[in-house]
Coordinates of C-alpha atoms in Angstrom, one line a residue:
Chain A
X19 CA 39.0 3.4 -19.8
X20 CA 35.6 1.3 -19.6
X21 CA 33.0 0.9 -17.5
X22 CA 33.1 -2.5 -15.2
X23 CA 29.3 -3.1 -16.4
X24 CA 30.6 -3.1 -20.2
X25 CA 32.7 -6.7 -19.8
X26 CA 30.4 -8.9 -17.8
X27 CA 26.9 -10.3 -18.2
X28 CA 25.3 -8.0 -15.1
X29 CA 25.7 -6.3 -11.8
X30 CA 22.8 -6.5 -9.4
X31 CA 22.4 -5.5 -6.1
X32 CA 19.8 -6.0 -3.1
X33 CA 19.1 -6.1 0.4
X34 CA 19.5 -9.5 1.9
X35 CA 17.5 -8.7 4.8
X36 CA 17.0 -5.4 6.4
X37 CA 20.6 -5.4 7.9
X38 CA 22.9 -6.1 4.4
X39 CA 23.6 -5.5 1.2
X40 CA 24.8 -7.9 -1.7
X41 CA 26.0 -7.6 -4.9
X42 CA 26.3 -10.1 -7.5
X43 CA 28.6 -9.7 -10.7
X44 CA 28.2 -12.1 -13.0
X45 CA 30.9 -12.3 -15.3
X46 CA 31.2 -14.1 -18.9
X47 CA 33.7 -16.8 -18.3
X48 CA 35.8 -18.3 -15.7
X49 CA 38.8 -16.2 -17.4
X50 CA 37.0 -13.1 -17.0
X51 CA 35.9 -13.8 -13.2
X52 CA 39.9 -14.2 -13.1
X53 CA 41.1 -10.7 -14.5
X54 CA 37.6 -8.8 -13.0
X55 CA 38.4 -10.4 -9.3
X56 CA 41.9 -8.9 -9.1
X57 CA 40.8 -5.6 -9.2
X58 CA 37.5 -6.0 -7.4
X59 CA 39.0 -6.3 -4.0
X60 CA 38.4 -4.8 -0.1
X61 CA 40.2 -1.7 -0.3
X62 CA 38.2 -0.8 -3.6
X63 CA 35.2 -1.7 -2.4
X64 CA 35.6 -0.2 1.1
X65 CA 36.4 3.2 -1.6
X66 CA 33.3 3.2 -3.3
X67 CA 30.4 2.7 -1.0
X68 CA 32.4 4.0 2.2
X69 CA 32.4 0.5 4.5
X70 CA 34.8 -0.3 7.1
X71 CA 36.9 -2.7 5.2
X72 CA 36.6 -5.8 7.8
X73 CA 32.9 -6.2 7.5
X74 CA 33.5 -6.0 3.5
X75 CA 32.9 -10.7 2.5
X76 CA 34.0 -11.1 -1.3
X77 CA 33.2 -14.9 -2.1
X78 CA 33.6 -16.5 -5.9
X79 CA 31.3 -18.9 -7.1
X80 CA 33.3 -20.8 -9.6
X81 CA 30.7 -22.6 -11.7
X82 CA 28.3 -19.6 -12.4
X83 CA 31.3 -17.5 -13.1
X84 CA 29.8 -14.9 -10.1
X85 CA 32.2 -12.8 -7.5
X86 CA 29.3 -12.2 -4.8
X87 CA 30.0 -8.8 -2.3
X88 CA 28.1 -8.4 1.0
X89 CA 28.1 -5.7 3.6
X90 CA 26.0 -4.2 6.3
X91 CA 24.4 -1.6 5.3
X92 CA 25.7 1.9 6.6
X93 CA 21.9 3.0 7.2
X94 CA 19.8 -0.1 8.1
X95 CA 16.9 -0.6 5.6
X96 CA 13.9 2.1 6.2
X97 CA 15.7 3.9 8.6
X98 CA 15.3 8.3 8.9
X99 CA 18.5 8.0 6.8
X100 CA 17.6 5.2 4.0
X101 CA 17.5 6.4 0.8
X102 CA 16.7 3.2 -1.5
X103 CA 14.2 0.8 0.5
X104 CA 15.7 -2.3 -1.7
X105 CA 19.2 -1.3 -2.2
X106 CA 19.4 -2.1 -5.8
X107 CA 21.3 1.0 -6.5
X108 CA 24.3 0.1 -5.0
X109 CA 24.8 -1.6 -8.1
X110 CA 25.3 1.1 -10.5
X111 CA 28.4 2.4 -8.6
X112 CA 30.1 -1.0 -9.5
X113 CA 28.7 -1.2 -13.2
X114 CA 30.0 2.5 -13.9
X115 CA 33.4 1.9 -12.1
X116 CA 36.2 3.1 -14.5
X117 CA 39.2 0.4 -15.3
Chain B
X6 CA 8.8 -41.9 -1.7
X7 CA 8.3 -38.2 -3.3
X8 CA 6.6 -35.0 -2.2
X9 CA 5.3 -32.9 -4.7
X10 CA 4.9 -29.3 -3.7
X11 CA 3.8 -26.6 -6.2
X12 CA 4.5 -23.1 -5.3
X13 CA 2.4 -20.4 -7.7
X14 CA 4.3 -17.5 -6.8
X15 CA 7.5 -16.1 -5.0
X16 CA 4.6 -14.2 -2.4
X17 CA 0.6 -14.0 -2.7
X18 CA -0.7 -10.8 -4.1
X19 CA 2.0 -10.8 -6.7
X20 CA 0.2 -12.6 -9.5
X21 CA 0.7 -15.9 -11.4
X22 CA 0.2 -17.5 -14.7
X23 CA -2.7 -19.2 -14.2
X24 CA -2.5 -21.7 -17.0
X25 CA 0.7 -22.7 -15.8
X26 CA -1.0 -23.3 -12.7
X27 CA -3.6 -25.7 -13.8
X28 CA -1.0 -27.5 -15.4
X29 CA 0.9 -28.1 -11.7
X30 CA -2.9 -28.9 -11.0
X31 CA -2.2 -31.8 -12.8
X32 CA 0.3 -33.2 -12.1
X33 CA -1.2 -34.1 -8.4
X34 CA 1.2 -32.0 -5.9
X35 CA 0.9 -33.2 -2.2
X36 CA 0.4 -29.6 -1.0
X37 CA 0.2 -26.1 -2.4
X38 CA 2.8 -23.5 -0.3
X39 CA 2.8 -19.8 -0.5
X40 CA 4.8 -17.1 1.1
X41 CA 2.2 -14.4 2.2
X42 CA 5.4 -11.5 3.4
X43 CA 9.0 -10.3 3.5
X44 CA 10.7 -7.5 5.1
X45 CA 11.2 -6.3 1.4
X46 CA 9.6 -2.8 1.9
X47 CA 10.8 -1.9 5.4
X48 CA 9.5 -2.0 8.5
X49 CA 6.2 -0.2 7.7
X50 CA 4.1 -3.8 7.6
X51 CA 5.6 -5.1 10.7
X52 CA 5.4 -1.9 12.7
X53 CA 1.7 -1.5 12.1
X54 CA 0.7 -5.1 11.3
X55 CA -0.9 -4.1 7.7
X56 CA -0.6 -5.9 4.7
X57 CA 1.3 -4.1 1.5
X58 CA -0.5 -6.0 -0.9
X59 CA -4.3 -5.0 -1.3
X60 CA -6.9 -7.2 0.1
X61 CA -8.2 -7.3 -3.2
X62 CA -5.4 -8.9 -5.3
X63 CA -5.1 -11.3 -2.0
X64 CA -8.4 -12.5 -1.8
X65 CA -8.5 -13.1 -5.6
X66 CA -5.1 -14.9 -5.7
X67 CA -6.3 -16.7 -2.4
X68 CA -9.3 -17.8 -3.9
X69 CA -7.9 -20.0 -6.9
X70 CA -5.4 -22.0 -4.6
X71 CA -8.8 -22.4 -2.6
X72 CA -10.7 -23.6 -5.5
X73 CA -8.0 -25.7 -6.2
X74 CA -7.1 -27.0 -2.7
X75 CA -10.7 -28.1 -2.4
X76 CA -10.3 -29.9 -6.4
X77 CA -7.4 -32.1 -5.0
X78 CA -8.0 -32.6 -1.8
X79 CA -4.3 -31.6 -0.6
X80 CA -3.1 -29.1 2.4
X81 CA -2.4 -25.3 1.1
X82 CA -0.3 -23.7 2.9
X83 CA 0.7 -19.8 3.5
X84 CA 3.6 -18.5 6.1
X85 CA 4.1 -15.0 6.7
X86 CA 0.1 -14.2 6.4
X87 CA -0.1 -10.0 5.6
X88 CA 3.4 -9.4 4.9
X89 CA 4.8 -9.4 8.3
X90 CA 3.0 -12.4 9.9
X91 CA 2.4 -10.9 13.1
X92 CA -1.1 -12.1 14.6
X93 CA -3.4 -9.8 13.7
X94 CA -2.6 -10.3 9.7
X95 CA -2.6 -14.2 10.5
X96 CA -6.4 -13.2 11.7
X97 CA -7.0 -11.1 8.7
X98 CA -6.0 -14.1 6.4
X99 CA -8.6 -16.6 8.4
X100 CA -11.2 -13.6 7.3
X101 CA -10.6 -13.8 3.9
X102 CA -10.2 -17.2 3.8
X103 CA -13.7 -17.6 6.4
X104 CA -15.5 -15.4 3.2
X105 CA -14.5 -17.1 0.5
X106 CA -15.0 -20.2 2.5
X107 CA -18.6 -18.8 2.3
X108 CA -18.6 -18.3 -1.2
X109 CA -17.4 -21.4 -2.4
X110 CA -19.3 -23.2 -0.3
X111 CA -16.3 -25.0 1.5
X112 CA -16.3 -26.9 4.9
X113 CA -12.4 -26.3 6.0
X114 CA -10.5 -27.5 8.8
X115 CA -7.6 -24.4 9.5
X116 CA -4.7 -24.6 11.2
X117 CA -3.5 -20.6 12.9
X118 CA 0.2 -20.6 13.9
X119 CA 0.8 -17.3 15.5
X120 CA 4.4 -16.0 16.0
X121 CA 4.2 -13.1 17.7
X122 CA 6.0 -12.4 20.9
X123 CA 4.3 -9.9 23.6
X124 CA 6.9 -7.3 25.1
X125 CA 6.6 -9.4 28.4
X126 CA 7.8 -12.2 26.7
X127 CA 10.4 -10.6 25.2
X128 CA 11.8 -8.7 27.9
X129 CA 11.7 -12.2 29.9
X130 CA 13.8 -13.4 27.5
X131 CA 16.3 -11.1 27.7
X132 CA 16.5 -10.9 31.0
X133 CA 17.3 -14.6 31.6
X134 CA 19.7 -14.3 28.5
X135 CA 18.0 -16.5 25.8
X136 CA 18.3 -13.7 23.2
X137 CA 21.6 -13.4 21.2
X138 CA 22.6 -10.9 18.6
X139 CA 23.3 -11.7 15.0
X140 CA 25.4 -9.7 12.2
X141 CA 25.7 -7.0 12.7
X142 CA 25.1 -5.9 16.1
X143 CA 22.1 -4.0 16.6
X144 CA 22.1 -2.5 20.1
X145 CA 19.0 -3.3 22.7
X146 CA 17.9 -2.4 26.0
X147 CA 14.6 -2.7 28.3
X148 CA 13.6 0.7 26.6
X149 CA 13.7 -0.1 23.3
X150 CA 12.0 -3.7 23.7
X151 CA 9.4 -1.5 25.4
X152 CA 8.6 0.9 22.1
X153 CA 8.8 -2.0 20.2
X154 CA 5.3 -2.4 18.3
X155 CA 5.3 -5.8 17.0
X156 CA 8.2 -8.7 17.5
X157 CA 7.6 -12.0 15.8
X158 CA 9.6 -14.8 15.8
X159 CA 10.4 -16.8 12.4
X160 CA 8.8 -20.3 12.4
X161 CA 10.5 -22.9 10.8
X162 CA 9.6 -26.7 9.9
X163 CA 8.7 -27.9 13.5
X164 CA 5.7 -25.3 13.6
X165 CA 4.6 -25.3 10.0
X166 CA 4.9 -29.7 10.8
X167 CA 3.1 -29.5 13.5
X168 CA 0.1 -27.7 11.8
X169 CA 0.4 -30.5 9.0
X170 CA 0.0 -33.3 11.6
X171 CA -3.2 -32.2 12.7
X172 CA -4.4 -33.0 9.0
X173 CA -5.7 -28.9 8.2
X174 CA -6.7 -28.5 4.6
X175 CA -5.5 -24.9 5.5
X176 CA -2.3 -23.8 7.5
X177 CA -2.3 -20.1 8.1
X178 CA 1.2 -19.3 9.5
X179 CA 2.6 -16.2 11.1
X180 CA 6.0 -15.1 9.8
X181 CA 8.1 -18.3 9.3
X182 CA 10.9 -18.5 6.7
X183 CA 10.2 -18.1 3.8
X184 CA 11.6 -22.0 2.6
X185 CA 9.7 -23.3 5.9
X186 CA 6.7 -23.6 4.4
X187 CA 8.1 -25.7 1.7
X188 CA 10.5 -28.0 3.4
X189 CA 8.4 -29.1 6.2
X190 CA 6.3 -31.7 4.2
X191 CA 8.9 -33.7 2.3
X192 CA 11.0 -33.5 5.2
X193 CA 8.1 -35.0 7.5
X194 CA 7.9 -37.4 4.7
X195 CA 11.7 -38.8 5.7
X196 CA 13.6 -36.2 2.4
X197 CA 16.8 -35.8 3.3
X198 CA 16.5 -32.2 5.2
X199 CA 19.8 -31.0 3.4
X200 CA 18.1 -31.8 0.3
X201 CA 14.3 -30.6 1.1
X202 CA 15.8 -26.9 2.7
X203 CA 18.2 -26.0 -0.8
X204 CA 14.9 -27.1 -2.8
X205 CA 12.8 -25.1 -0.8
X206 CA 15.6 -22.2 -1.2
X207 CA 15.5 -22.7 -4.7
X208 CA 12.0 -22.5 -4.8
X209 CA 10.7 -19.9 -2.3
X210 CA 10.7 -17.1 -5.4
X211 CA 8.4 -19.3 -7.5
X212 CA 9.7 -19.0 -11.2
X213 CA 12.7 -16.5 -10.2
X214 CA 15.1 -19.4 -10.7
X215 CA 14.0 -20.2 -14.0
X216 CA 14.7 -18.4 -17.4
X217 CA 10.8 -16.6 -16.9
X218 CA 10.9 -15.1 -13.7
X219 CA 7.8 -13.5 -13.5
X220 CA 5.7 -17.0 -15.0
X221 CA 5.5 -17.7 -11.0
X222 CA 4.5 -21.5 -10.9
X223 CA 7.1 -23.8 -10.0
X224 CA 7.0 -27.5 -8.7
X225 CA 9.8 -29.3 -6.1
X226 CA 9.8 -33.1 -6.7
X227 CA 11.5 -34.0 -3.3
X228 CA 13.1 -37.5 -3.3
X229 CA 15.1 -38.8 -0.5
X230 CA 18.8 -37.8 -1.9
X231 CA 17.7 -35.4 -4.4
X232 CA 15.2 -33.3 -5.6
X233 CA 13.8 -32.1 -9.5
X234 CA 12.7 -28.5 -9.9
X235 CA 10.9 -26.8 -13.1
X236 CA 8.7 -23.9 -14.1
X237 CA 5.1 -25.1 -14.8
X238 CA 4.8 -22.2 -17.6
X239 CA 5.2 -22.9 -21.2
X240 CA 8.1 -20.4 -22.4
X241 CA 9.8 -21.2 -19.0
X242 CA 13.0 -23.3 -18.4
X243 CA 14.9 -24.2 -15.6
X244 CA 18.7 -24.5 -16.1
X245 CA 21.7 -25.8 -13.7
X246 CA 22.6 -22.0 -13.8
X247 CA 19.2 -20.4 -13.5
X248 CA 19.0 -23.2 -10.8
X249 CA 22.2 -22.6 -8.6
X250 CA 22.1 -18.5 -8.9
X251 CA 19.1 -18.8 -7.1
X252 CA 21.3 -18.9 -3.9
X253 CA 22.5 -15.9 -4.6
X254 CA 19.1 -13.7 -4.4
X255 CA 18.4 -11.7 -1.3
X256 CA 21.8 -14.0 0.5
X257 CA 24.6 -12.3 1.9
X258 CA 26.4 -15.6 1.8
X259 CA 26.0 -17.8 -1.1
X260 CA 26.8 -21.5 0.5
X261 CA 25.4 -21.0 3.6
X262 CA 21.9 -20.7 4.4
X263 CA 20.3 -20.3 8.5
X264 CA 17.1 -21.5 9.7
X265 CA 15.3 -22.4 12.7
X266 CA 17.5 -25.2 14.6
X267 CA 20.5 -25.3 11.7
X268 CA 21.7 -23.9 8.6
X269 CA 22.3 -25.4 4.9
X270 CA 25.4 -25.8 3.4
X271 CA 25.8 -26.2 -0.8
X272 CA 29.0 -25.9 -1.1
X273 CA 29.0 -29.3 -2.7
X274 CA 26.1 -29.5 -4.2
X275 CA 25.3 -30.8 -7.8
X276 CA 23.2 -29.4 -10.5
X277 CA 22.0 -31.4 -13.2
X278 CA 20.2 -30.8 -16.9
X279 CA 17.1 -33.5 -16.9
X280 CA 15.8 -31.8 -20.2
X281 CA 15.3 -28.6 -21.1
X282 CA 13.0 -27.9 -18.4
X283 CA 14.1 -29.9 -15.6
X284 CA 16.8 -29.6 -13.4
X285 CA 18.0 -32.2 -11.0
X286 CA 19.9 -31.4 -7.8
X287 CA 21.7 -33.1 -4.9
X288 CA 24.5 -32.5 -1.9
X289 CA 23.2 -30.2 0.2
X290 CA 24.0 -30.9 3.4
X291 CA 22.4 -29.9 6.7
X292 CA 24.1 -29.1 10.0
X293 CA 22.1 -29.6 13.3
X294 CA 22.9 -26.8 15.8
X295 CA 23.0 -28.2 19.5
X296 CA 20.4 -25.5 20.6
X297 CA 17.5 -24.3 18.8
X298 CA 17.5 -21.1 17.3
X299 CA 14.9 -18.9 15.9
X300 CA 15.3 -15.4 14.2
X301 CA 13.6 -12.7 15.8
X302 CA 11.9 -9.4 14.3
X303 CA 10.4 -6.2 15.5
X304 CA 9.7 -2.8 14.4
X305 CA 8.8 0.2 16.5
X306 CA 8.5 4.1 15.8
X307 CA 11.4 6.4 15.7
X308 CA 9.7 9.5 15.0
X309 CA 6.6 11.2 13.0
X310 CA 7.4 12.5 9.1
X311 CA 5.8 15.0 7.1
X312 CA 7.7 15.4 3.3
X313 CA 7.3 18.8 1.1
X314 CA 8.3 19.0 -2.4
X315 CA 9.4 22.2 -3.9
X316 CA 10.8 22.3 -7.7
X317 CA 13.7 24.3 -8.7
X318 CA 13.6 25.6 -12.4
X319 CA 15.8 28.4 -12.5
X320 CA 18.8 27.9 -14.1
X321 CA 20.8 30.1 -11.2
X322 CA 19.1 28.2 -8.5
X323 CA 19.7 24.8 -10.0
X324 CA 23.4 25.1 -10.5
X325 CA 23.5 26.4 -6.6
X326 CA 20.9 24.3 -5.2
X327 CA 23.5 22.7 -2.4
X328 CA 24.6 26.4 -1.2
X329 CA 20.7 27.0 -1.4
X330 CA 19.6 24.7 0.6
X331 CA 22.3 25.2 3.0
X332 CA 21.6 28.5 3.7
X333 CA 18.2 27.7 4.2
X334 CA 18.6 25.0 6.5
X335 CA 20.6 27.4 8.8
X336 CA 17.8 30.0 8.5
X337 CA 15.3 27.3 9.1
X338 CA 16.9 25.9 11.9
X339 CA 17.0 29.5 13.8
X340 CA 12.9 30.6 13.1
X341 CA 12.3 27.0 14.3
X342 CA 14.4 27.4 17.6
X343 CA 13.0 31.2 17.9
X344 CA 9.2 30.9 17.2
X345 CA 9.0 26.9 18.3
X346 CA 11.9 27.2 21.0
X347 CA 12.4 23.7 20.0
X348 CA 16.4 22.2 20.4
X349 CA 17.7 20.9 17.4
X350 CA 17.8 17.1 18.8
X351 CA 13.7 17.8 18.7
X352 CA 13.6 17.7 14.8
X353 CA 15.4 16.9 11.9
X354 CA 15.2 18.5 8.8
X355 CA 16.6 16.9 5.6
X356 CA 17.2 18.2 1.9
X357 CA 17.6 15.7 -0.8
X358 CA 18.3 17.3 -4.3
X359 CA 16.1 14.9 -6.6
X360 CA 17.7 15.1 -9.9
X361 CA 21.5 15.7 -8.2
X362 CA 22.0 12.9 -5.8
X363 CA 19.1 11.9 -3.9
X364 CA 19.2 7.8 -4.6
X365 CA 23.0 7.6 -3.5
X366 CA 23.7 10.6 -1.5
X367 CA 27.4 10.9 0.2
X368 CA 28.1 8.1 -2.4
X369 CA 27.3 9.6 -5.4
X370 CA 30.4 10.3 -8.2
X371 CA 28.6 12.0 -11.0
X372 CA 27.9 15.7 -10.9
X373 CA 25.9 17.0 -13.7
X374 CA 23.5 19.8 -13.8
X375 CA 20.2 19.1 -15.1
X376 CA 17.4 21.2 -16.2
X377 CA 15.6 21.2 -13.2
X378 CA 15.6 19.8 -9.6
X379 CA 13.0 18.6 -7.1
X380 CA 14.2 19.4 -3.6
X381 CA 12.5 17.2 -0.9
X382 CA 11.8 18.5 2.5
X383 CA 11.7 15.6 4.8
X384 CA 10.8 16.3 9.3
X385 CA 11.2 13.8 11.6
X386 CA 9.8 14.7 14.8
X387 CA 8.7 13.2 18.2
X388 CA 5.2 13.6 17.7
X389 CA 2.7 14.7 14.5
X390 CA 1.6 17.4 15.7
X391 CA 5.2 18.8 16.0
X392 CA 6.5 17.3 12.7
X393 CA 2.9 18.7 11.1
X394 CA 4.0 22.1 12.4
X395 CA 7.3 22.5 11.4
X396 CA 6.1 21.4 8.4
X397 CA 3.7 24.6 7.9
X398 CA 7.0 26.7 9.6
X399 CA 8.8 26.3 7.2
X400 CA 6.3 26.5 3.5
X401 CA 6.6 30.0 2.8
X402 CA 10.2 30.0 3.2
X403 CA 10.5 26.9 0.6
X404 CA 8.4 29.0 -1.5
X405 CA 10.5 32.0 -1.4
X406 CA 13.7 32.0 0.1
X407 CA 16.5 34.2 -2.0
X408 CA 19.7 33.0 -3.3
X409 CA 21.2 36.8 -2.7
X410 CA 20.0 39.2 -0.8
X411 CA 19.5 41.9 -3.1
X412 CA 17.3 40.1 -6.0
X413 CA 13.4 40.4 -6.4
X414 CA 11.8 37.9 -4.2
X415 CA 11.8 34.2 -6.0
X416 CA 8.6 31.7 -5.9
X417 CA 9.4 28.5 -6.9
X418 CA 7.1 25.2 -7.7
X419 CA 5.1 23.5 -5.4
X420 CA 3.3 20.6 -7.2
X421 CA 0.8 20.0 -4.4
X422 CA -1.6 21.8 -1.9
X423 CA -1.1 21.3 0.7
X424 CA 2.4 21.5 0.4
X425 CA 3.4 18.9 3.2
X426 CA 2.3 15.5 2.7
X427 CA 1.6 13.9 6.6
X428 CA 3.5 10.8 6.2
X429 CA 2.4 9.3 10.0
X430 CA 4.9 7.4 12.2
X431 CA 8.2 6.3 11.0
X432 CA 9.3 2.6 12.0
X433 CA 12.7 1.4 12.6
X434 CA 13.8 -2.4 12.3
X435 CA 14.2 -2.8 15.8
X436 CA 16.1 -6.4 16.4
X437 CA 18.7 -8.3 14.6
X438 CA 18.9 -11.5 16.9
X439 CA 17.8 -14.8 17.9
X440 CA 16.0 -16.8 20.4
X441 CA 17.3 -20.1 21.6
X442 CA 14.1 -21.9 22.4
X443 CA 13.9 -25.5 24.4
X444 CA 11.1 -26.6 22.6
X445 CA 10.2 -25.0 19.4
X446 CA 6.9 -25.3 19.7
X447 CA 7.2 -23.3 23.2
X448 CA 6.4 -19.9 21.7
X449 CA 4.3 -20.1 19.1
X450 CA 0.9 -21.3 19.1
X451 CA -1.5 -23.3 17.3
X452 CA -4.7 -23.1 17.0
X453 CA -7.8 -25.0 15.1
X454 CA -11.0 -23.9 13.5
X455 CA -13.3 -26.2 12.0
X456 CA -15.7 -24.3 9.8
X457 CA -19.0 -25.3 8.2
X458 CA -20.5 -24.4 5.4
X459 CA -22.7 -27.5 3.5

């Protein structure tokens, strides 16, 4: 067992606007983008930070080796509920994953 | 035909390396353009139309590019003037910009574009269905357009444009996007738009897409198919991958990119090394929409907060502090409805366990238990006065509310006095839609003043 953070470059995550939340994984090499993005997929995804799986948009950015993950946010940015104004701790829930 | 534009920082008030600047100084840019705002830390800013940077650092930053617009004889341009851009901030940045004006001894044409809609405007426009919502659906009615405090619209290229055609050595904008402010010259100047909006994109964080991020100066060589990008400071590179990641940042999608009137596709476009420094890119393309769209913005209060922070030492209490705090919610919950007579939809009273699981809440997966833990009290309320009370309610029992019923009466830590902190009115992000507009220009509003001061 590792941690998904161990075998790629970095994990970051942010608000892209008030509304969403994206994460970037930027892995080492086109090979690695391969093996990470069969496991990163909805139904994992829609697991871990608790999103409906249809408004869950995985894209792969083939020549900088990134697999890019958006969703609206579950509590919009600076709302009574918001926790993290920037949302760039979303992030560590995908670096620590276990495979 | 090429536009030059430097860009010293990803947003004024941030800071910039200044000998980097002086070298873009150099190199004769055609304009100087500056975001002045973001939505970055919540609503606060647009709600109540203040600035989150301090006037200070503004007015310092503000007054090299002045110093230097003056040098070179070229445009400077800011959008999003105080953070948020809505009108008042645009007429806080003409102050600071009338003083140092004063100071330096400048005579300055400005251009004002103000942005912000009035609730009458708005609610016009939704009545006679010119609003539409974007991703995801936010819900709106005539109520909440009526509590909204401030709703601006986000200016694109036609505005900032039309500020540049009236020759201003100064364009104060409202909010606009933040690549607006870059594109609109070169693409006046007949750049391909596909080409000028990525290189705007690319741009709009200063040095962000280069290998020194916080080095801030940047300059945009726009030529009609393509356009050159590099760092201005000495350490700092720009690569075809420091380059292209840039559409990443703050995106939810990384090939497509909306502003006012269209939206940028890169899917195919091309990133090439010039150097070590210099990065070369073409194929962006831009697609015309048949209407004209611009993204709208408001803020308005959803409540007053007070916060109280009480810390938990005690071994016992930290290992139980959910099944504390739940039993004190309950109890709170009942002395608030039987001294207040307050219904629970009046109030809200959250715990968050700093130390346990107060960054991620319900999506937290580690459970540890660590020496201590800070629990934080947050009330949200209808008014202050309410939220202030509840607040004062509720101390003692933070202070001293028992695990068990038969143990000697606890105190715990409270690292302030008073205990509450008053945090004012809470503001919500009130909009997430658009305006279809039949002439861009229609609502916003430019306005010139001549100053001077030789």
């Amino acid at each position: 067992m590792y941690e998904l953070g161990s075998i790629v470059k970095n994990i970051r995550s942010k608000n892209a606007g008030p509304f969403w939340v994206t994460i970037d994984i930027f892995c080492l090499d086109a090979e690695s983008l391969k093996v990470i993005l069969k496991k990163i997929d909805v139904d994992l995804i829609s697991t871990i930070f608790k999103i409906n799986k249809r408004k869950i948009k995985i894209f792969k950015i083939d020549n900088l080796n990134v697999i890019k993950i958006s969703f609206p946010r579950k509590v919009v940015q600076g709302h009574m509920n918001d926790r993290d104004m920037h949302g760039a701790q979303y992030s560590l829930l995908l670096k620590e994953f276990l495979l | 035909m090429k536009t030059k534009v430097l860009v010293p920082s990803g947003v004024l008030g941030l800071g910039f390396d200044i000998k980097a600047f002086e070298k873009g100084l150099k190199l004769s840019p055609d304009v100087i353009s500056i975001d002045g705002g973001s939505t970055d830390s919540g609503p606060f800013s647009l709600g109540t139309g203040t600035s989150k940077y301090s006037r200070t650092s503004i007015k310092s930053e503000w007054r090299t590019l002045m110093i230097a617009r003056h040098k070179l004889n070229i445009p400077l341009i800011i959008g999003s003037c105080g953070t948020s851009g809505t009108d008042n901030m645009v007429d806080w940045m003409e102050d600071i910009t009338l003083e140092l004006s004063k100071e330096l001894n400048q005579n300055l044409k400005i251009a004002k574009i103000y942005s912000e809609l009035s609730k009458e405007k708005l609610l016009e426009n939704y009545r006679n269905g010119s609003i539409a919502n974007l991703q995801p659906k936010i819900k709106i009615n005539e109520k909440i357009i009526n509590n909204i405090s401030h709703t601006v619209a986000l200016a694109g290229i036609e505005q900032i444009q039309a500020a540049i055609n009236t020759r201003a050595d100064i364009i104060l904008a409202g909010r606009t996007t933040d690549t607006a402010i870059i594109a609109a010259l070169p693409i006046l100047k007949g750049s391909n738009p596909g080409i000028s909006w990525h290189g705007a994109k690319v741009a709009e964080c200063g040095a962000l897409c280069s290998t020194e991020p916080t080095s801030g100066v940047v300059m945009v060589e726009f030529y009609h198919s393509h356009f050159v990008i590099y760092p201005l400071s000495e350490k700092a590179r720009c690569t075809p991958e420091t380059v292209s990641a840039h559409m990443l940042y703050e995106n939810a999608n990384p090939f497509i990119l909306f502003e006012p009137g269209g939206y940028m596709d890169v899917r195919n476009a091309n990133y090439e090394a010039l150097d070590n420094k210099k990065v070369l890119v073409k194929g962006a393309k831009w697609i015309r929409d048949k209407s004209y769209y611009v993204k709208l913005e408001g803020a308005r209060i959803s409540g007053y907060q007070t916060s109280s922070l009480v810390l938990l030492r005690d071994e016992n209490y930290v290992n139980n502090v959910e099944q504390w705090t739940s039993k004190l919610k309950s109890f709170l919950n009942k002395e608030i409805k039987k001294r207040m007579n307050l219904a629970s939809k009046d109030y809200k009273l959250q715990f968050r366990h700093v130390g346990k699981n107060a960054t991620l809440g319900e999506l937290e997966n580690k459970s540890s238990y660590p020496n201590e833990v800070g629990v934080l009290c947050i009330i949200t309320a209808k008014n202050k006065e309410l939220s202030v009370e509840i607040s004062k309610l509720i101390n003692p029992f933070l202070l001293h509310y028992p695990l068990t019923k038969n143990e000697e009466l606890p105190t715990f830590a409270f690292p302030f006095s008073p205990v509450h902190a008053d945090r004012g009115a809470l503001y919500e992000f009130s909009l997430n839609h658009k305006l279809k507009l039949k002439d861009p220009m229609s609502i916003f509003k430019l306005v010139l003043n001549e100053i001077n001061n030789v």
